[in-house]
Coordinates of C-alpha atoms in Angstrom, one line a residue:
Chain A
M167 CA 31.0 12.8 54.4
S168 CA 30.1 15.9 55.9
E169 CA 26.5 16.2 58.0
R170 CA 24.4 18.0 55.1
T171 CA 23.1 20.7 57.2
D172 CA 20.7 22.5 55.4
Y173 CA 18.3 19.5 54.8
L174 CA 14.8 20.1 53.7
D175 CA 13.3 19.0 56.9
L176 CA 9.4 18.6 56.4
D177 CA 8.1 16.3 59.0
T178 CA 9.4 18.2 61.9
K179 CA 6.5 21.0 62.8
D180 CA 7.7 24.8 62.2
E181 CA 7.5 26.8 65.8
T182 CA 7.8 29.7 64.1
F183 CA 4.9 29.3 61.9
L184 CA 2.7 31.8 63.3
D185 CA 5.7 34.5 62.8
A186 CA 5.3 33.5 59.9
T187 CA 9.2 33.7 58.5
E188 CA 9.4 30.1 56.7
L189 CA 6.4 28.5 54.9
V190 CA 6.7 25.5 52.8
L191 CA 4.4 25.4 49.8
N192 CA 3.5 22.7 46.9
M193 CA 4.1 23.3 43.4
G194 CA 2.7 20.9 41.9
P195 CA 2.0 18.0 40.5
Q196 CA -1.1 19.6 38.8
H197 CA 0.7 22.9 37.9
P198 CA 1.3 24.1 34.2
S199 CA 5.1 25.3 34.7
T200 CA 6.7 21.9 36.0
H201 CA 6.2 20.1 32.6
G202 CA 3.9 17.4 33.4
V203 CA 3.6 15.8 37.1
L204 CA 6.8 17.1 38.8
R205 CA 5.9 18.4 42.9
V206 CA 8.4 20.3 44.2
I207 CA 7.9 21.2 47.7
L208 CA 9.4 24.7 48.2
K209 CA 10.8 26.3 51.8
L210 CA 10.2 29.8 51.6
D211 CA 11.1 32.7 53.3
G212 CA 8.5 35.5 51.9
E213 CA 9.5 35.0 48.1
K214 CA 12.5 33.9 48.9
V215 CA 13.4 29.8 48.6
L216 CA 15.6 28.5 51.3
G217 CA 15.3 25.5 49.1
T218 CA 13.3 22.5 47.4
E219 CA 12.7 19.1 47.3
C220 CA 11.7 17.1 44.1
V221 CA 9.2 14.8 44.5
I222 CA 8.9 12.5 41.5
G223 CA 7.3 9.0 40.6
Y224 CA 4.0 10.4 39.4
L225 CA 4.5 9.1 36.2
H226 CA 6.1 5.9 36.8
R227 CA 5.4 3.0 34.6
G228 CA 7.9 0.5 35.5
V229 CA 9.7 1.1 31.6
E230 CA 12.6 -1.0 32.6
K231 CA 10.7 -3.8 34.4
I232 CA 8.9 -4.2 31.4
A233 CA 11.9 -4.8 29.8
E234 CA 12.7 -7.5 31.3
N235 CA 9.7 -9.3 30.1
R236 CA 9.6 -8.7 26.4
T237 CA 12.3 -10.1 23.9
Y238 CA 14.9 -7.3 22.4
A239 CA 12.7 -6.2 18.8
M240 CA 9.7 -5.9 21.4
F241 CA 11.1 -3.4 23.9
N242 CA 12.2 -1.1 20.6
P243 CA 8.2 0.6 21.3
Y244 CA 8.4 1.6 24.6
V245 CA 11.9 3.3 24.5
D246 CA 10.0 6.4 22.6
R247 CA 7.8 6.4 25.6
M248 CA 10.3 7.6 27.8
D249 CA 11.2 10.7 26.5
Y250 CA 8.4 11.3 24.4
V251 CA 9.0 14.8 22.8
A252 CA 12.5 13.4 21.7
A253 CA 11.7 9.7 20.9
V254 CA 13.5 9.0 17.9
S255 CA 16.8 9.7 20.0
N256 CA 15.8 7.2 22.2
G257 CA 15.3 5.0 19.7
L258 CA 18.5 5.4 18.4
G259 CA 20.0 4.9 22.2
Y260 CA 18.4 1.8 22.8
C261 CA 19.5 0.3 19.1
E262 CA 22.8 1.0 19.3
A263 CA 23.0 -0.5 23.2
V264 CA 21.5 -3.7 21.7
E265 CA 23.9 -3.3 17.7
K266 CA 27.2 -3.3 20.4
L267 CA 26.2 -6.0 22.5
L268 CA 25.4 -8.1 19.5
N269 CA 28.7 -6.6 17.6
V270 CA 27.1 -5.7 14.4
E271 CA 27.3 -2.1 12.8
A272 CA 24.4 -0.6 10.9
P273 CA 25.2 0.1 7.4
P274 CA 26.5 3.4 6.4
R275 CA 23.0 5.0 4.4
A276 CA 21.2 3.8 7.5
Q277 CA 23.9 5.5 9.9
Y278 CA 23.3 9.2 7.9
I279 CA 19.3 8.3 7.6
R280 CA 19.7 8.2 11.0
V281 CA 21.4 11.1 11.5
I282 CA 19.0 13.2 10.0
L283 CA 16.1 11.8 11.6
T284 CA 17.9 12.6 15.1
E285 CA 19.2 15.6 14.3
L286 CA 15.3 16.8 13.3
C287 CA 14.0 15.4 16.3
R288 CA 16.6 17.8 18.7
I289 CA 15.2 20.2 16.4
A290 CA 11.6 19.4 17.4
S291 CA 12.4 18.8 20.6
H292 CA 14.2 22.4 21.2
Q293 CA 11.1 23.6 19.2
V294 CA 8.7 22.1 22.3
W295 CA 11.4 23.7 24.8
L296 CA 11.9 26.6 23.2
G297 CA 7.9 27.2 23.1
T298 CA 7.1 26.3 27.0
H299 CA 10.1 27.8 28.3
A300 CA 8.9 31.2 27.2
L301 CA 5.4 30.6 27.8
D302 CA 5.9 29.8 31.5
I303 CA 7.9 33.1 31.6
G304 CA 5.5 34.7 29.8
A305 CA 5.7 35.1 25.8
I306 CA 3.3 32.7 24.2
T307 CA 3.9 34.2 21.1
P308 CA 7.2 31.8 20.7
L309 CA 5.1 28.9 21.8
F310 CA 2.8 29.3 18.8
Y311 CA 5.5 29.7 16.1
C312 CA 7.7 26.7 17.1
F313 CA 4.6 24.3 17.0
R314 CA 3.8 25.5 14.0
D315 CA 7.7 25.0 12.4
R316 CA 7.0 21.8 14.8
E317 CA 4.6 20.1 12.4
E318 CA 7.2 20.0 9.5
V319 CA 9.6 18.0 11.1
L320 CA 6.1 15.6 11.9
K321 CA 5.3 15.5 9.0
I322 CA 8.8 13.6 7.5
F323 CA 9.1 12.0 10.5
E324 CA 4.9 10.7 9.5
K325 CA 6.0 10.1 6.1
Y326 CA 9.5 8.2 7.0
C327 CA 7.8 5.9 9.3
G328 CA 4.5 6.2 9.7
A329 CA 4.2 7.9 13.1
R330 CA 4.4 11.5 14.4
L331 CA 5.4 11.4 17.8
T332 CA 6.4 8.1 19.2
T333 CA 7.9 7.6 15.8
H334 CA 9.7 3.6 16.0
A335 CA 11.4 4.5 13.4
F336 CA 14.8 2.2 13.5
R337 CA 15.2 -0.8 14.2
I338 CA 18.3 -2.9 15.5
G339 CA 20.3 -3.3 13.0
G340 CA 19.7 -0.3 10.8
C341 CA 16.1 1.0 9.5
I342 CA 13.3 -1.0 8.2
Y343 CA 12.1 1.8 6.1
E344 CA 14.0 2.7 3.3
A345 CA 13.8 6.6 2.3
Y346 CA 10.7 7.7 1.3
E347 CA 10.5 9.6 -2.2
G348 CA 11.3 13.1 -1.8
F349 CA 12.9 12.5 1.8
E350 CA 16.2 14.6 0.4
Q351 CA 13.8 17.2 -0.3
D352 CA 11.4 18.1 2.1
C353 CA 14.4 17.9 4.8
K354 CA 16.4 20.6 2.4
K355 CA 13.1 22.3 2.3
F356 CA 12.9 22.9 5.7
C357 CA 16.3 23.8 6.9
D358 CA 16.1 26.3 3.9
A359 CA 12.5 27.3 5.8
F360 CA 13.9 26.6 9.6
L361 CA 16.7 29.6 9.4
P362 CA 14.7 32.6 8.8
K363 CA 12.2 31.3 11.2
L364 CA 15.3 30.6 13.8
D365 CA 15.9 34.4 13.3
E366 CA 12.3 35.5 14.3
Y367 CA 12.2 33.4 17.3
E368 CA 15.8 35.4 18.0
E369 CA 14.2 38.5 17.2
L370 CA 11.2 37.8 19.3
L371 CA 13.3 37.0 22.6
T372 CA 16.7 37.4 22.6
T373 CA 16.5 41.0 23.0
N374 CA 13.3 41.4 24.5
R375 CA 13.5 43.4 27.9
I376 CA 11.3 41.6 29.8
W377 CA 12.9 38.3 28.3
V378 CA 16.6 39.3 29.6
E379 CA 15.4 40.5 33.1
R380 CA 13.8 37.4 33.4
T381 CA 16.3 34.9 32.4
K382 CA 19.9 36.9 32.6
G383 CA 22.0 35.4 35.7
V384 CA 19.1 33.3 36.9
G385 CA 19.8 30.4 38.0
I386 CA 23.6 30.4 38.2
L387 CA 25.4 26.7 37.7
N388 CA 28.8 26.7 37.4
P389 CA 31.4 24.1 35.6
E390 CA 32.4 22.4 38.8
D391 CA 28.7 21.9 40.5
C392 CA 28.1 21.3 37.0
I393 CA 30.3 18.1 36.6
A394 CA 30.3 17.3 40.7
L395 CA 26.6 16.6 39.9
G396 CA 26.1 14.8 36.3
V397 CA 24.5 17.7 34.3
T398 CA 25.2 17.1 30.8
G399 CA 24.0 18.4 28.0
P400 CA 22.8 21.5 26.8
V401 CA 22.5 22.7 30.6
L402 CA 26.2 22.0 30.9
R403 CA 27.4 23.3 28.1
A404 CA 26.2 26.8 28.8
S405 CA 28.3 26.7 32.2
G406 CA 31.5 26.5 29.2
V407 CA 31.9 23.2 29.2
K408 CA 33.0 21.7 26.2
W409 CA 31.3 18.1 26.0
D410 CA 29.3 16.9 23.4
L411 CA 29.3 12.6 23.1
R412 CA 29.1 13.4 19.4
K413 CA 32.1 14.9 19.2
A414 CA 33.5 13.2 22.2
Q415 CA 32.5 9.6 22.1
P416 CA 31.6 9.4 17.6
Y417 CA 28.5 7.5 17.4
E418 CA 27.1 6.6 14.1
S419 CA 28.4 8.7 11.1
Y420 CA 29.1 12.0 13.4
K421 CA 32.4 11.9 12.3
D422 CA 32.0 12.3 9.3
F423 CA 30.1 16.0 9.7
D424 CA 31.7 18.9 10.6
F425 CA 29.9 20.8 13.5
E426 CA 30.8 23.7 16.0
I427 CA 29.7 22.5 19.9
P428 CA 28.4 26.0 21.4
T429 CA 29.3 26.8 25.2
G430 CA 27.7 29.6 27.3
L431 CA 30.3 31.9 29.5
N432 CA 28.0 32.5 32.4
G433 CA 25.3 29.1 32.8
D434 CA 22.3 31.3 33.3
T435 CA 19.2 31.0 32.1
Y436 CA 20.0 33.6 29.1
D437 CA 22.7 31.3 28.1
R438 CA 21.1 28.3 28.2
Y439 CA 18.6 29.5 26.2
L440 CA 21.1 31.2 23.2
V441 CA 23.5 27.7 23.4
R442 CA 20.4 25.8 22.4
I443 CA 19.4 28.4 19.9
E444 CA 22.8 27.6 17.9
E445 CA 22.7 23.8 18.8
M446 CA 19.3 24.1 15.8
R447 CA 21.7 26.3 13.6
Q448 CA 24.6 23.0 14.1
A449 CA 21.9 20.9 13.1
V450 CA 20.7 22.1 10.4
R451 CA 24.1 22.6 9.1
I452 CA 24.4 18.8 10.1
I453 CA 21.0 17.9 8.3
R454 CA 22.6 19.2 5.4
Q455 CA 25.9 17.9 4.9
A456 CA 24.2 14.6 5.7
V457 CA 21.7 14.9 2.6
D458 CA 23.9 15.9 0.8
G459 CA 26.3 12.7 1.3
L460 CA 23.8 10.3 1.7
P461 CA 25.3 7.1 0.6
Q462 CA 22.8 4.7 -1.7
G463 CA 23.5 0.6 -0.2
P464 CA 21.4 -1.4 2.2
I465 CA 19.7 0.0 5.6
M466 CA 20.3 -3.2 7.3
A467 CA 22.8 -5.1 8.8
K468 CA 22.6 -9.0 9.0
V469 CA 20.8 -9.4 12.3
P470 CA 19.4 -13.4 13.2
K471 CA 15.8 -13.0 12.9
V472 CA 15.5 -13.7 16.8
I473 CA 17.7 -11.5 18.2
K474 CA 20.3 -13.8 21.0
P475 CA 23.2 -11.5 22.4
P476 CA 25.8 -13.6 23.9
V477 CA 26.5 -13.1 27.8
G478 CA 27.5 -10.2 28.3
E479 CA 26.5 -5.7 29.6
V480 CA 27.1 -3.3 27.7
Y481 CA 26.9 0.2 27.6
H482 CA 25.7 2.8 25.6
S483 CA 25.0 6.1 25.7
I484 CA 24.4 9.0 23.0
E485 CA 23.8 12.3 23.1
A486 CA 19.9 13.1 23.3
P487 CA 18.7 16.5 23.0
K488 CA 18.7 16.7 26.4
G489 CA 21.9 15.4 27.1
E490 CA 23.5 12.4 27.7
L491 CA 21.3 9.2 27.0
G492 CA 22.5 5.8 28.3
Y493 CA 21.4 2.6 28.3
F494 CA 22.6 -0.2 30.6
I495 CA 21.9 -4.1 29.0
V496 CA 22.8 -7.2 30.8
S497 CA 22.3 -10.2 28.5
D498 CA 22.2 -13.9 29.7
A499 CA 21.9 -15.5 25.6
S500 CA 18.1 -15.4 26.1
T501 CA 16.1 -13.9 24.3
Q502 CA 14.9 -11.7 26.6
P503 CA 17.2 -8.8 28.6
Y504 CA 18.2 -9.9 32.1
R505 CA 17.9 -6.0 33.2
I506 CA 18.0 -2.6 31.6
R507 CA 19.2 0.4 32.9
V508 CA 18.5 3.8 31.4
R509 CA 20.5 6.6 32.3
P510 CA 18.2 9.7 31.3
P511 CA 19.6 13.0 30.9
S512 CA 16.7 14.8 32.7
F513 CA 16.5 12.8 35.6
V514 CA 20.2 13.9 36.3
N515 CA 20.0 17.3 35.1
L516 CA 17.0 17.4 37.5
Q517 CA 19.1 17.0 40.4
A518 CA 20.3 20.6 39.9
L519 CA 17.4 22.2 40.5
D520 CA 18.0 23.2 43.9
K521 CA 21.2 24.1 43.6
M522 CA 20.4 26.9 41.2
V523 CA 17.2 28.4 43.1
R524 CA 18.5 28.7 46.3
G525 CA 18.1 32.4 46.9
L526 CA 15.6 33.3 44.0
L527 CA 12.2 33.9 44.1
V528 CA 9.2 32.0 43.6
A529 CA 8.9 32.9 39.8
D530 CA 12.5 32.2 38.9
V531 CA 11.6 28.5 40.5
V532 CA 9.4 28.1 36.8
A533 CA 11.7 29.6 35.3
V534 CA 14.1 27.1 36.3
I535 CA 12.5 24.2 35.7
G536 CA 12.0 25.7 32.1
T537 CA 15.7 26.0 31.5
L538 CA 16.4 22.2 32.5
D539 CA 13.9 20.9 29.9
I540 CA 12.7 18.3 31.5
V541 CA 10.6 15.8 30.4
L542 CA 8.5 13.8 33.0
G543 CA 8.4 10.7 30.8
E544 CA 12.0 10.6 31.1
V545 CA 12.2 10.9 35.0
D546 CA 10.0 8.5 36.2
R547 CA 10.3 6.2 33.0
Chain B
M202 CA 27.5 55.4 25.3
S203 CA 24.8 54.8 27.5
L204 CA 22.2 56.8 25.2
T205 CA 21.8 54.3 22.8
P206 CA 20.2 51.8 25.5
L207 CA 18.1 54.6 27.3
L208 CA 16.8 55.7 23.2
R209 CA 16.3 52.1 23.0
K210 CA 14.4 51.8 26.5
I211 CA 12.4 55.2 25.9
F212 CA 11.2 53.7 22.2
L213 CA 10.4 50.0 23.4
V214 CA 12.8 49.1 20.2
D215 CA 12.7 45.6 21.5
L216 CA 9.1 45.7 21.5
V217 CA 8.3 46.7 18.6
K218 CA 10.3 44.6 16.7
G219 CA 8.8 41.8 18.2
L220 CA 5.3 43.1 17.3
K221 CA 6.5 43.5 13.8
V222 CA 7.4 40.0 13.8
T223 CA 3.7 39.0 15.1
F224 CA 1.8 41.5 12.5
H225 CA 3.4 40.2 9.9
Y226 CA 1.7 37.1 10.0
Q227 CA -1.7 38.7 10.4
P228 CA -3.3 38.3 7.0
P229 CA -5.4 35.6 6.8
S230 CA -3.5 33.6 4.2
E231 CA -1.1 32.9 7.2
A232 CA -3.5 30.7 9.5
I233 CA -3.2 27.8 9.7
T234 CA -5.5 26.4 11.9
E235 CA -6.8 23.2 10.6
Q236 CA -10.7 23.3 11.2
Y237 CA -10.7 19.6 11.9
P238 CA -14.0 17.7 11.1
L239 CA -15.0 19.8 8.0
E240 CA -10.8 20.1 6.8
R241 CA -8.8 16.5 7.1
P242 CA -5.6 16.3 7.5
V243 CA -3.1 15.0 4.6
I244 CA -2.4 11.1 5.8
F245 CA 0.4 9.5 4.8
E246 CA 1.0 6.6 3.0
R247 CA 3.0 5.1 5.8
F248 CA 0.8 5.7 8.7
R249 CA -0.6 3.2 11.2
G250 CA -4.2 2.9 12.2
Q251 CA -6.8 0.6 12.5
P252 CA -5.6 -2.3 11.6
R253 CA -7.5 -4.5 9.0
L254 CA -7.5 -8.2 8.0
N255 CA -7.1 -8.6 4.2
S256 CA -8.6 -10.9 1.9
N257 CA -8.4 -12.5 -1.7
P258 CA -10.2 -10.0 -3.6
D259 CA -10.9 -12.8 -6.3
T260 CA -12.4 -15.4 -3.9
G261 CA -13.0 -13.3 -0.4
E262 CA -10.8 -16.1 1.8
S263 CA -9.1 -14.5 3.8
L264 CA -5.0 -14.5 3.5
C265 CA -4.7 -15.1 7.2
I266 CA -2.8 -18.4 7.1
V267 CA -2.7 -18.8 11.2
C268 CA 1.0 -18.9 11.3
N269 CA 0.5 -16.9 14.6
L270 CA 3.9 -14.6 14.1
C271 CA 1.7 -11.5 14.9
A272 CA 0.5 -13.2 18.1
L273 CA 4.4 -13.8 19.1
A274 CA 5.6 -10.3 17.9
C275 CA 3.3 -8.0 19.3
P276 CA 4.7 -6.7 22.7
E277 CA 1.4 -6.4 24.3
Q278 CA 0.3 -9.7 23.2
L279 CA -3.2 -8.0 22.3
I280 CA -3.7 -10.6 19.0
V281 CA -5.4 -13.9 19.7
V282 CA -5.3 -15.9 16.9
K283 CA -7.2 -19.6 16.6
G284 CA -7.4 -21.3 13.9
E285 CA -8.2 -25.4 12.9
R286 CA -7.0 -27.0 10.2
N287 CA -9.3 -27.9 7.3
P288 CA -9.2 -31.7 6.3
A289 CA -10.5 -31.4 2.7
T290 CA -8.0 -28.4 1.9
K291 CA -5.6 -29.0 4.0
R292 CA -4.9 -26.0 5.1
K293 CA -5.6 -24.3 8.4
E294 CA -8.3 -21.6 8.8
V295 CA -9.0 -19.1 10.8
V296 CA -11.3 -19.9 13.8
S297 CA -11.0 -16.6 15.7
W298 CA -8.8 -13.6 15.7
T299 CA -9.4 -10.8 18.0
Y300 CA -7.2 -7.3 18.2
D301 CA -8.0 -5.5 21.2
L302 CA -7.4 -2.1 20.1
S303 CA -7.7 -0.6 23.5
R304 CA -4.2 -2.0 24.2
C305 CA -2.5 -1.1 21.2
M306 CA 0.4 0.9 20.3
F307 CA 0.8 0.8 16.8
C308 CA 4.3 -0.3 16.7
G309 CA 3.9 -1.9 13.5
L310 CA 5.8 -4.8 14.8
C311 CA 2.4 -7.3 14.0
E312 CA 2.5 -5.6 10.1
E313 CA 6.5 -6.4 10.0
A314 CA 5.5 -10.4 11.0
C315 CA 3.0 -11.0 8.9
S316 CA 4.3 -13.2 6.0
T317 CA 0.6 -12.6 3.9
D318 CA -0.1 -9.1 4.1
A319 CA -2.8 -10.0 5.1
L320 CA -2.8 -8.0 8.5
E321 CA -2.3 -4.1 7.5
L322 CA -2.5 -1.1 9.6
T323 CA -4.9 1.6 7.7
Q324 CA -4.9 4.8 7.5
D325 CA -7.9 5.6 9.3
Y326 CA -7.2 7.7 12.7
E327 CA -11.0 8.2 14.0
M328 CA -10.8 5.3 17.0
A329 CA -12.4 6.9 19.6
L330 CA -15.1 5.1 21.3
Y331 CA -17.1 6.6 24.4
S332 CA -17.1 3.0 26.2
R333 CA -14.6 0.3 26.1
E334 CA -17.4 -1.7 24.3
G335 CA -16.7 -2.7 21.1
M336 CA -12.5 -1.9 21.5
V337 CA -12.0 -5.8 21.0
L338 CA -12.1 -6.3 17.8
D339 CA -13.2 -9.8 15.7
Q340 CA -12.5 -11.2 12.7
A341 CA -15.6 -10.1 11.0
A342 CA -15.1 -6.4 12.0
L343 CA -11.2 -6.8 11.3
E344 CA -11.8 -8.1 7.7
R345 CA -14.9 -5.0 7.5
G346 CA -12.2 -2.3 7.9
P347 CA -12.8 1.1 9.4
E348 CA -15.7 2.7 8.4
P349 CA -15.3 6.4 9.0
E350 CA -18.0 8.6 10.3
K351 CA -18.8 10.8 7.6
Y352 CA -19.9 14.6 9.2
A353 CA -22.0 16.6 7.2
K354 CA -21.8 20.8 6.9

């Protein structure tokens, strides 16, 4: 193991402080651009960033510990509270992991409904990302447009499962709610209305000179570093690595659908923006195919009322909007899990921050935090 | 070759393009803000809001049979049901029924567990209070159900 020499030493007093060569600055936890309660300690030379250190844990609620004292079905609503911007994806990952442990599979209709809602959730999550990221960089208009259009997705969620944000949409073994009357039409209507809106976002940003200047060449992450740091999701794909769990390890019914995995070339903030925009288009494609092919049949597999999985452990991961979301569950054949460990995408992606911002300016740190698309509820759990 | 980007730069083409989009949404018909207390949002049927204990509309008897399933299903253990068997009718009857609204996360597991449709999460969403008092609902409050406040213009 090589000794890390450039480590940020915050305890020793800086003798050269009066010469003002180096300055340690706290960014956050109460900072609107850190998307929650992230504290970044910046070591600066003027405006230039020499190093960063993230301090996390301000939103720690001990979700993994709570799981040890709840039954499998009871823990389901808690996972929505980790990545609260993409609650449906969290629920899907958890339900699938327990299903894998129980060795059951959701019926086809349930799988299709799950895919539709998860892809809608991906769109909603990316809309929040785009709105807040653009706001950080100085474009306020996309925020209003994104939240206006996200409302349509949330309405579909509310009609389907009765909640807008922390949805608790799926249950272990399938779905508990049948698609409501007009579900297909609502999804199709949303898809038709959303694509022109997406073009509008692009018109506002893609060629906008301020946007391009602020994002192009900022926070470059090369593919080797991405893989070494364990970065997943759009951040990894923007660096040119074609890795998407929906294609690599198809879960649910993703192998039935025809879609592309967008990848970037340079791995900078602008590429990550383009990749996410294209991902929204692909999500619309998947939703259209799933709605057209929605099979009839039951929506719940045969699952015992009291879930008691056999002794064993399981790891299951899905492609959440932010990257690979994994659940590791250890069962001791009781009604409560012995241990649940969550592999959240935001937490792992956040580690790339230091690599990305070294040598950049303070204002670029804001852009890089935005482009990583972190949700602190998921980082701290 | 380099003339077009230069001209685009001089005439601020990218900014004008963006402004065209924003001006497209200027007419008042495009306004989407809801003027909340005056204008109420549409709440859909499956919405999970304030809980209510249903009773039989003909006899006025509570539908709750004190099976305790909701209390067992609740992840936060905020429902406490106490019952006693009535020797005359040989049915279990509610002695006390409390629902701690301050801890509820409206997951709907209690509603799903209920075997008689007694417990229902209604479409009422205006549950904000100025203090914690009154957040633990007793049987009477639950049977009364939500009483949405009316705002006069």
